[in-house]
PDB file of C-alpha atoms in Angstrom:
ATOM      1  CA  MET A   8     -28.585  35.472  -2.420  1.00  0.00           C
ATOM      2  CA  THR A   9     -26.831  32.453  -3.876  1.00  0.00           C
ATOM      3  CA  THR A  10     -24.392  30.703  -1.582  1.00  0.00           C
ATOM      4  CA  PRO A  11     -21.036  30.257  -3.312  1.00  0.00           C
ATOM      5  CA  ALA A  12     -20.108  26.663  -4.042  1.00  0.00           C
ATOM      6  CA  ALA A  13     -17.550  25.103  -1.744  1.00  0.00           C
ATOM      7  CA  PRO A  14     -14.119  24.850  -3.348  1.00  0.00           C
ATOM      8  CA  ALA A  15     -13.119  21.425  -4.586  1.00  0.00           C
ATOM      9  CA  PRO A  16     -10.752  19.571  -2.234  1.00  0.00           C
ATOM     10  CA  LEU A  17      -7.104  20.048  -3.110  1.00  0.00           C
ATOM     11  CA  PHE A  18      -5.712  17.101  -5.029  1.00  0.00           C
ATOM     12  CA  ASN A  19      -1.974  16.982  -5.568  1.00  0.00           C
ATOM     13  CA  PRO A  20      -0.774  13.385  -6.038  1.00  0.00           C
ATOM     14  CA  CYS A  21       2.656  11.813  -6.261  1.00  0.00           C
ATOM     15  CA  ILE A  22       3.993   8.275  -6.628  1.00  0.00           C
ATOM     16  CA  VAL A  23       6.191   6.553  -4.040  1.00  0.00           C
ATOM     17  CA  ILE A  24       8.195   3.403  -4.752  1.00  0.00           C
ATOM     18  CA  PRO A  25       9.984   1.671  -1.843  1.00  0.00           C
ATOM     19  CA  VAL A  26      13.128   0.037  -3.232  1.00  0.00           C
ATOM     20  CA  TYR A  27      15.370  -2.603  -1.697  1.00  0.00           C
ATOM     21  CA  ASP A  28      17.883  -4.326  -3.995  1.00  0.00           C
ATOM     22  CA  HIS A  29      15.761  -4.245  -7.148  1.00  0.00           C
ATOM     23  CA  GLU A  30      18.467  -2.831  -9.422  1.00  0.00           C
ATOM     24  CA  HIS A  31      17.432  -5.044 -12.335  1.00  0.00           C
ATOM     25  CA  ALA A  32      13.779  -3.951 -12.373  1.00  0.00           C
ATOM     26  CA  ILE A  33      13.651  -0.438 -10.986  1.00  0.00           C
ATOM     27  CA  LYS A  34      14.828   1.417 -14.096  1.00  0.00           C
ATOM     28  CA  THR A  35      12.084  -0.131 -16.211  1.00  0.00           C
ATOM     29  CA  VAL A  36       9.457   0.379 -13.504  1.00  0.00           C
ATOM     30  CA  ALA A  37      10.483   4.012 -12.978  1.00  0.00           C
ATOM     31  CA  ALA A  38      10.378   4.737 -16.726  1.00  0.00           C
ATOM     32  CA  ARG A  39       6.879   3.289 -16.987  1.00  0.00           C
ATOM     33  CA  VAL A  40       5.717   5.215 -13.935  1.00  0.00           C
ATOM     34  CA  LEU A  41       7.176   8.520 -15.138  1.00  0.00           C
ATOM     35  CA  ALA A  42       5.345   8.119 -18.447  1.00  0.00           C
ATOM     36  CA  HIS A  43       2.176   9.033 -16.554  1.00  0.00           C
ATOM     37  CA  GLY A  44       3.473  12.485 -15.653  1.00  0.00           C
ATOM     38  CA  LEU A  45       3.359  12.397 -11.850  1.00  0.00           C
ATOM     39  CA  PRO A  46       6.245  13.314  -9.533  1.00  0.00           C
ATOM     40  CA  LEU A  47       8.104  10.227  -8.330  1.00  0.00           C
ATOM     41  CA  ILE A  48       9.674   9.649  -4.917  1.00  0.00           C
ATOM     42  CA  LEU A  49      12.071   6.709  -4.761  1.00  0.00           C
ATOM     43  CA  VAL A  50      12.868   5.459  -1.254  1.00  0.00           C
ATOM     44  CA  ASP A  51      16.157   3.568  -1.063  1.00  0.00           C
ATOM     45  CA  ASP A  52      15.570   1.232   1.861  1.00  0.00           C
ATOM     46  CA  GLY A  53      19.230   0.537   2.632  1.00  0.00           C
ATOM     47  CA  SER A  54      19.955  -1.134  -0.718  1.00  0.00           C
ATOM     48  CA  ASP A  55      23.342  -2.541  -1.681  1.00  0.00           C
ATOM     49  CA  ALA A  56      25.795  -0.596  -3.855  1.00  0.00           C
ATOM     50  CA  ALA A  57      24.449  -1.803  -7.212  1.00  0.00           C
ATOM     51  CA  CYS A  58      20.875  -0.773  -6.493  1.00  0.00           C
ATOM     52  CA  ALA A  59      21.940   2.477  -4.809  1.00  0.00           C
ATOM     53  CA  HIS A  60      23.892   3.365  -7.960  1.00  0.00           C
ATOM     54  CA  ALA A  61      20.882   2.635 -10.174  1.00  0.00           C
ATOM     55  CA  LEU A  62      18.738   4.907  -8.015  1.00  0.00           C
ATOM     56  CA  ASP A  63      21.359   7.675  -8.137  1.00  0.00           C
ATOM     57  CA  GLN A  64      21.274   7.469 -11.931  1.00  0.00           C
ATOM     58  CA  LEU A  65      17.485   7.720 -12.041  1.00  0.00           C
ATOM     59  CA  ALA A  66      17.441  10.757  -9.761  1.00  0.00           C
ATOM     60  CA  ALA A  67      20.255  12.468 -11.684  1.00  0.00           C
ATOM     61  CA  ALA A  68      18.594  11.859 -15.063  1.00  0.00           C
ATOM     62  CA  ALA A  69      15.350  13.638 -14.103  1.00  0.00           C
ATOM     63  CA  PRO A  70      15.943  15.797 -11.008  1.00  0.00           C
ATOM     64  CA  GLU A  71      12.845  17.895 -11.667  1.00  0.00           C
ATOM     65  CA  ARG A  72      10.626  14.796 -11.644  1.00  0.00           C
ATOM     66  CA  VAL A  73      12.395  12.270  -9.383  1.00  0.00           C
ATOM     67  CA  THR A  74      13.249  12.669  -5.700  1.00  0.00           C
ATOM     68  CA  LEU A  75      15.482  10.131  -3.985  1.00  0.00           C
ATOM     69  CA  VAL A  76      15.025   9.528  -0.263  1.00  0.00           C
ATOM     70  CA  ARG A  77      17.829   7.405   1.122  1.00  0.00           C
ATOM     71  CA  LEU A  78      17.556   5.436   4.365  1.00  0.00           C
ATOM     72  CA  ALA A  79      20.846   4.603   6.056  1.00  0.00           C
ATOM     73  CA  ARG A  80      19.714   1.088   6.939  1.00  0.00           C
ATOM     74  CA  ASN A  81      16.974  -1.258   5.838  1.00  0.00           C
ATOM     75  CA  GLN A  82      13.732  -0.497   7.673  1.00  0.00           C
ATOM     76  CA  GLY A  83      11.396  -2.852   5.818  1.00  0.00           C
ATOM     77  CA  LYS A  84       8.674  -2.090   3.314  1.00  0.00           C
ATOM     78  CA  GLY A  85       6.446  -0.344   5.817  1.00  0.00           C
ATOM     79  CA  GLY A  86       9.260   1.809   7.129  1.00  0.00           C
ATOM     80  CA  ALA A  87      10.209   2.808   3.577  1.00  0.00           C
ATOM     81  CA  VAL A  88       6.607   3.619   2.608  1.00  0.00           C
ATOM     82  CA  LEU A  89       6.138   5.741   5.723  1.00  0.00           C
ATOM     83  CA  SER A  90       9.395   7.587   5.011  1.00  0.00           C
ATOM     84  CA  GLY A  91       8.170   8.321   1.501  1.00  0.00           C
ATOM     85  CA  LEU A  92       4.810   9.424   2.822  1.00  0.00           C
ATOM     86  CA  ARG A  93       6.366  11.847   5.305  1.00  0.00           C
ATOM     87  CA  HIS A  94       8.526  13.308   2.536  1.00  0.00           C
ATOM     88  CA  ALA A  95       5.470  13.633   0.291  1.00  0.00           C
ATOM     89  CA  ALA A  96       3.529  15.411   3.047  1.00  0.00           C
ATOM     90  CA  GLY A  97       6.414  17.812   3.617  1.00  0.00           C
ATOM     91  CA  ALA A  98       6.517  18.582  -0.112  1.00  0.00           C
ATOM     92  CA  GLY A  99       2.833  19.520  -0.160  1.00  0.00           C
ATOM     93  CA  PHE A 100       1.340  16.439  -1.799  1.00  0.00           C
ATOM     94  CA  THR A 101      -2.147  15.380  -0.704  1.00  0.00           C
ATOM     95  CA  HIS A 102      -2.229  11.832  -2.083  1.00  0.00           C
ATOM     96  CA  MET A 103       0.374   9.130  -2.546  1.00  0.00           C
ATOM     97  CA  LEU A 104       0.186   6.287  -5.011  1.00  0.00           C
ATOM     98  CA  GLN A 105       2.235   3.353  -3.748  1.00  0.00           C
ATOM     99  CA  ILE A 106       3.552   0.793  -6.230  1.00  0.00           C
ATOM    100  CA  ASP A 107       6.151  -1.949  -5.833  1.00  0.00           C
ATOM    101  CA  ALA A 108       9.641  -1.806  -7.347  1.00  0.00           C
ATOM    102  CA  ASP A 109       9.843  -5.320  -8.786  1.00  0.00           C
ATOM    103  CA  GLY A 110       7.582  -4.811 -11.788  1.00  0.00           C
ATOM    104  CA  GLN A 111       4.716  -7.012 -10.643  1.00  0.00           C
ATOM    105  CA  HIS A 112       2.100  -4.261 -10.997  1.00  0.00           C
ATOM    106  CA  ARG A 113       0.540  -3.003 -14.228  1.00  0.00           C
ATOM    107  CA  THR A 114       1.625   0.634 -14.469  1.00  0.00           C
ATOM    108  CA  ASP A 115      -0.915   1.259 -17.237  1.00  0.00           C
ATOM    109  CA  ASP A 116      -3.535   1.188 -14.464  1.00  0.00           C
ATOM    110  CA  ILE A 117      -2.043   4.249 -12.746  1.00  0.00           C
ATOM    111  CA  PRO A 118      -4.378   6.751 -14.510  1.00  0.00           C
ATOM    112  CA  ALA A 119      -7.435   4.766 -13.384  1.00  0.00           C
ATOM    113  CA  PHE A 120      -6.230   4.707  -9.765  1.00  0.00           C
ATOM    114  CA  VAL A 121      -5.483   8.435  -9.834  1.00  0.00           C
ATOM    115  CA  ALA A 122      -8.840   9.285 -11.449  1.00  0.00           C
ATOM    116  CA  LEU A 123     -10.683   7.368  -8.730  1.00  0.00           C
ATOM    117  CA  ALA A 124      -8.661   9.119  -6.019  1.00  0.00           C
ATOM    118  CA  ARG A 125      -9.426  12.497  -7.590  1.00  0.00           C
ATOM    119  CA  ALA A 126     -13.152  11.700  -7.695  1.00  0.00           C
ATOM    120  CA  GLN A 127     -13.149  10.301  -4.137  1.00  0.00           C
ATOM    121  CA  PRO A 128     -10.319  12.132  -2.352  1.00  0.00           C
ATOM    122  CA  HIS A 129     -11.200  10.819   1.112  1.00  0.00           C
ATOM    123  CA  ALA A 130     -11.238   7.145   0.052  1.00  0.00           C
ATOM    124  CA  LEU A 131      -8.539   4.485  -0.129  1.00  0.00           C
ATOM    125  CA  ILE A 132      -8.046   3.223  -3.678  1.00  0.00           C
ATOM    126  CA  VAL A 133      -6.783  -0.343  -3.304  1.00  0.00           C
ATOM    127  CA  GLY A 134      -5.595  -2.807  -5.935  1.00  0.00           C
ATOM    128  CA  CYS A 135      -7.394  -6.149  -6.071  1.00  0.00           C
ATOM    129  CA  PRO A 136      -4.987  -8.537  -7.851  1.00  0.00           C
ATOM    130  CA  VAL A 137      -5.927 -10.472 -10.952  1.00  0.00           C
ATOM    131  CA  TYR A 138      -3.069 -12.961 -11.144  1.00  0.00           C
ATOM    132  CA  ASP A 139      -1.495 -14.482 -14.207  1.00  0.00           C
ATOM    133  CA  GLU A 140       0.081 -17.931 -14.341  1.00  0.00           C
ATOM    134  CA  SER A 141       3.341 -16.673 -12.797  1.00  0.00           C
ATOM    135  CA  VAL A 142       1.922 -16.464  -9.270  1.00  0.00           C
ATOM    136  CA  PRO A 143       3.282 -19.174  -6.921  1.00  0.00           C
ATOM    137  CA  LYS A 144       0.294 -21.313  -5.971  1.00  0.00           C
ATOM    138  CA  LEU A 145       1.329 -21.676  -2.314  1.00  0.00           C
ATOM    139  CA  ARG A 146       1.550 -17.903  -1.957  1.00  0.00           C
ATOM    140  CA  LEU A 147      -1.814 -17.461  -3.674  1.00  0.00           C
ATOM    141  CA  TYR A 148      -3.565 -19.875  -1.321  1.00  0.00           C
ATOM    142  CA  ALA A 149      -1.779 -18.520   1.746  1.00  0.00           C
ATOM    143  CA  ARG A 150      -3.114 -15.029   1.000  1.00  0.00           C
ATOM    144  CA  TYR A 151      -6.613 -16.269   1.761  1.00  0.00           C
ATOM    145  CA  LEU A 152      -5.651 -16.802   5.408  1.00  0.00           C
ATOM    146  CA  THR A 153      -4.982 -13.080   5.654  1.00  0.00           C
ATOM    147  CA  HIS A 154      -8.154 -12.279   3.680  1.00  0.00           C
ATOM    148  CA  VAL A 155     -10.265 -14.227   6.183  1.00  0.00           C
ATOM    149  CA  TRP A 156      -8.666 -12.516   9.170  1.00  0.00           C
ATOM    150  CA  VAL A 157      -9.167  -9.093   7.584  1.00  0.00           C
ATOM    151  CA  TRP A 158     -12.844  -9.868   6.953  1.00  0.00           C
ATOM    152  CA  ILE A 159     -13.171 -10.902  10.607  1.00  0.00           C
ATOM    153  CA  ASN A 160     -11.285  -7.879  11.920  1.00  0.00           C
ATOM    154  CA  THR A 161     -13.375  -5.431   9.883  1.00  0.00           C
ATOM    155  CA  LEU A 162     -16.673  -7.376  10.137  1.00  0.00           C
ATOM    156  CA  SER A 163     -17.029  -6.813   6.403  1.00  0.00           C
ATOM    157  CA  PHE A 164     -15.932  -7.846   2.937  1.00  0.00           C
ATOM    158  CA  ASP A 165     -15.145  -4.237   2.022  1.00  0.00           C
ATOM    159  CA  ILE A 166     -11.406  -4.971   1.731  1.00  0.00           C
ATOM    160  CA  ARG A 167     -11.039  -7.550  -1.032  1.00  0.00           C
ATOM    161  CA  ASP A 168      -7.247  -7.867  -0.779  1.00  0.00           C
ATOM    162  CA  SER A 169      -5.217  -6.142   1.929  1.00  0.00           C
ATOM    163  CA  MET A 170      -1.787  -7.293   0.723  1.00  0.00           C
ATOM    164  CA  CYS A 171      -1.567  -5.682  -2.715  1.00  0.00           C
ATOM    165  CA  GLY A 172       1.114  -2.976  -2.743  1.00  0.00           C
ATOM    166  CA  PHE A 173      -0.616  -0.951  -5.484  1.00  0.00           C
ATOM    167  CA  ARG A 174      -2.894   1.661  -3.890  1.00  0.00           C
ATOM    168  CA  VAL A 175      -3.566   5.370  -3.353  1.00  0.00           C
ATOM    169  CA  TYR A 176      -3.607   6.872   0.136  1.00  0.00           C
ATOM    170  CA  PRO A 177      -4.948  10.269   1.161  1.00  0.00           C
ATOM    171  CA  ILE A 178      -1.857  11.393   3.036  1.00  0.00           C
ATOM    172  CA  ALA A 179      -3.366  13.286   5.982  1.00  0.00           C
ATOM    173  CA  PRO A 180      -5.273  10.323   7.535  1.00  0.00           C
ATOM    174  CA  VAL A 181      -2.205   8.084   7.281  1.00  0.00           C
ATOM    175  CA  MET A 182      -0.030  10.735   8.927  1.00  0.00           C
ATOM    176  CA  ALA A 183      -2.574  11.090  11.737  1.00  0.00           C
ATOM    177  CA  LEU A 184      -2.731   7.307  12.216  1.00  0.00           C
ATOM    178  CA  ALA A 185       1.070   6.925  12.231  1.00  0.00           C
ATOM    179  CA  ALA A 186       1.354   9.724  14.792  1.00  0.00           C
ATOM    180  CA  ARG A 187      -0.811   7.910  17.317  1.00  0.00           C
ATOM    181  CA  ARG A 188      -0.103   4.264  16.504  1.00  0.00           C
ATOM    182  CA  LYS A 189       3.038   2.277  15.707  1.00  0.00           C
ATOM    183  CA  LEU A 190       2.351   0.481  12.432  1.00  0.00           C
ATOM    184  CA  GLY A 191       3.956  -2.658  11.051  1.00  0.00           C
ATOM    185  CA  LEU A 192       7.229  -1.789   9.380  1.00  0.00           C
ATOM    186  CA  ARG A 193       7.790  -4.851   7.207  1.00  0.00           C
ATOM    187  CA  MET A 194       5.514  -7.096   5.160  1.00  0.00           C
ATOM    188  CA  ASN A 195       2.822  -6.617   7.806  1.00  0.00           C
ATOM    189  CA  PHE A 196       2.444  -2.938   6.888  1.00  0.00           C
ATOM    190  CA  ASP A 197       0.032  -3.108   3.951  1.00  0.00           C
ATOM    191  CA  THR A 198      -2.613  -5.035   5.889  1.00  0.00           C
ATOM    192  CA  ASP A 199      -2.081  -3.252   9.206  1.00  0.00           C
ATOM    193  CA  VAL A 200      -2.472   0.260   7.818  1.00  0.00           C
ATOM    194  CA  LEU A 201      -5.454  -0.662   5.662  1.00  0.00           C
ATOM    195  CA  VAL A 202      -7.468  -2.262   8.484  1.00  0.00           C
ATOM    196  CA  ARG A 203      -6.734   0.601  10.860  1.00  0.00           C
ATOM    197  CA  LEU A 204      -7.683   3.246   8.297  1.00  0.00           C
ATOM    198  CA  TYR A 205     -10.897   1.319   7.687  1.00  0.00           C
ATOM    199  CA  TRP A 206     -11.560   1.390  11.433  1.00  0.00           C
ATOM    200  CA  ASP A 207     -11.015   5.164  11.274  1.00  0.00           C
ATOM    201  CA  GLY A 208     -13.909   5.373   8.807  1.00  0.00           C
ATOM    202  CA  LEU A 209     -12.159   5.641   5.449  1.00  0.00           C
ATOM    203  CA  ARG A 210     -14.010   4.088   2.541  1.00  0.00           C
ATOM    204  CA  VAL A 211     -12.204   1.416   0.498  1.00  0.00           C
ATOM    205  CA  VAL A 212     -12.551   1.335  -3.292  1.00  0.00           C
ATOM    206  CA  ASN A 213     -11.296  -1.979  -4.721  1.00  0.00           C
ATOM    207  CA  VAL A 214      -9.805  -1.855  -8.212  1.00  0.00           C
ATOM    208  CA  PRO A 215      -9.056  -5.050 -10.184  1.00  0.00           C
ATOM    209  CA  THR A 216      -5.511  -4.942 -11.550  1.00  0.00           C
ATOM    210  CA  ARG A 217      -3.333  -7.571 -13.192  1.00  0.00           C
ATOM    211  CA  VAL A 218      -0.340  -8.768 -11.163  1.00  0.00           C
ATOM    212  CA  GLY A 219       2.652 -10.914 -12.119  1.00  0.00           C
ATOM    213  CA  TYR A 220       5.489 -12.338  -9.967  1.00  0.00           C
ATOM    214  CA  PRO A 221       8.043 -10.588 -10.281  1.00  0.00           C
ATOM    215  CA  SER A 222      10.077  -9.318 -13.243  1.00  0.00           C
ATOM    216  CA  ASP A 223      13.505  -9.618 -11.571  1.00  0.00           C
ATOM    217  CA  GLY A 224      12.910 -12.809  -9.590  1.00  0.00           C
ATOM    218  CA  VAL A 225      13.678 -11.090  -6.275  1.00  0.00           C
ATOM    219  CA  SER A 226      11.389 -11.506  -3.273  1.00  0.00           C
ATOM    220  CA  HIS A 227      12.112 -10.005   0.141  1.00  0.00           C
ATOM    221  CA  PHE A 228       9.452 -12.007   1.944  1.00  0.00           C
ATOM    222  CA  ARG A 229      11.180 -13.898   4.762  1.00  0.00           C
ATOM    223  CA  MET A 230       9.148 -16.984   5.551  1.00  0.00           C
ATOM    224  CA  TRP A 231       9.646 -17.271   9.313  1.00  0.00           C
ATOM    225  CA  ARG A 232      10.188 -13.643  10.283  1.00  0.00           C
ATOM    226  CA  ASP A 233       7.370 -12.209   8.183  1.00  0.00           C
ATOM    227  CA  ASN A 234       4.889 -14.962   9.027  1.00  0.00           C
ATOM    228  CA  VAL A 235       5.530 -14.377  12.739  1.00  0.00           C
ATOM    229  CA  LEU A 236       5.009 -10.637  12.275  1.00  0.00           C
ATOM    230  CA  ILE A 237       1.827 -11.178  10.265  1.00  0.00           C
ATOM    231  CA  THR A 238       0.441 -13.643  12.818  1.00  0.00           C
ATOM    232  CA  ARG A 239       1.156 -11.219  15.645  1.00  0.00           C
ATOM    233  CA  MET A 240      -0.472  -8.414  13.648  1.00  0.00           C
ATOM    234  CA  HIS A 241      -3.679 -10.429  13.122  1.00  0.00           C
ATOM    235  CA  ALA A 242      -3.853 -11.231  16.844  1.00  0.00           C
ATOM    236  CA  THR A 243      -3.404  -7.552  17.736  1.00  0.00           C
ATOM    237  CA  LEU A 244      -6.014  -6.501  15.179  1.00  0.00           C
ATOM    238  CA  LEU A 245      -8.450  -9.066  16.560  1.00  0.00           C
ATOM    239  CA  CYS A 246      -8.130  -7.509  20.008  1.00  0.00           C
ATOM    240  CA  GLY A 247      -8.656  -4.094  18.432  1.00  0.00           C
ATOM    241  CA  MET A 248     -11.735  -5.333  16.591  1.00  0.00           C
ATOM    242  CA  LEU A 249     -13.269  -6.644  19.814  1.00  0.00           C
ATOM    243  CA  LEU A 250     -12.735  -3.253  21.470  1.00  0.00           C
ATOM    244  CA  ARG A 251     -14.375  -1.548  18.482  1.00  0.00           C
ATOM    245  CA  LEU A 252     -17.143  -4.119  18.101  1.00  0.00           C
ATOM    246  CA  PRO A 253     -20.033  -1.758  18.980  1.00  0.00           C
ATOM    247  CA  VAL A 254     -18.799   0.862  16.505  1.00  0.00           C
ATOM    248  CA  LEU A 255     -18.275  -1.656  13.706  1.00  0.00           C
ATOM    249  CA  LEU A 256     -21.687  -3.232  14.291  1.00  0.00           C
ATOM    250  CA  ALA A 257     -23.315   0.204  14.286  1.00  0.00           C
ATOM    251  CA  ARG A 258     -21.609   0.995  10.986  1.00  0.00           C
ATOM    252  CA  LYS A 259     -22.930  -2.216   9.474  1.00  0.00           C
ATOM    253  CA  TRP A 260     -26.440  -1.436  10.746  1.00  0.00           C
ATOM    254  CA  ARG A 261     -26.398   2.075   9.229  1.00  0.00           C
ATOM    255  CA  ARG A 262     -25.504   0.599   5.831  1.00  0.00           C
ATOM    256  CA  ARG A 263     -28.462  -1.800   5.789  1.00  0.00           C
TER     257      ARG A 263
END
């Protein structure tokens, strides 16, 4: 008797964009994202009146395709992404594509990211930036400090770039992680969640994608505050790596 084939894992993706005072870019970004046919969740992270109005217009223009989640006060990028993720989980989505609101990411790459997530539903699909000449050189070089710490804290080069905000998450593992661990809520989120999901055993698929800086000239990176948070995060992750050292070494040995 032939054993019936196991059903394919459910795959129901959406796109989440955290938005904080990007009224000049978000309409163009949203239009380009919606062209790819996926439901869109916009998370208003306590934006000012001009941006809030732009988001209201986007939601009203396509209510069947756009959901607006509004946070009463600014929670930071990580807080906004997690709010979008919880809403996506509640709406029955299995995967969430995260993309930034300022237009720096190439939305034409969305189908490739989604196809990879469909083919490997338990993996993290992570953008690996290919920068154009618009990238500030100091920021480009400074990213390598984080890259080195991530390579140390994972004992691998599996994560090529942990800071790119263009990626696809399987929702259930992130929800489980957030339930047991407080994650970084600001610019430390992207790296923090990625390293911890890697520790949990999720595979990382790196996808080259072109990145520019940014279309509306707005950056919410706060030099002192965010660098302190990122430094503290790396120190905490280092302690976590040392506690997990036997497991990480065993994983490396199995892959040899």
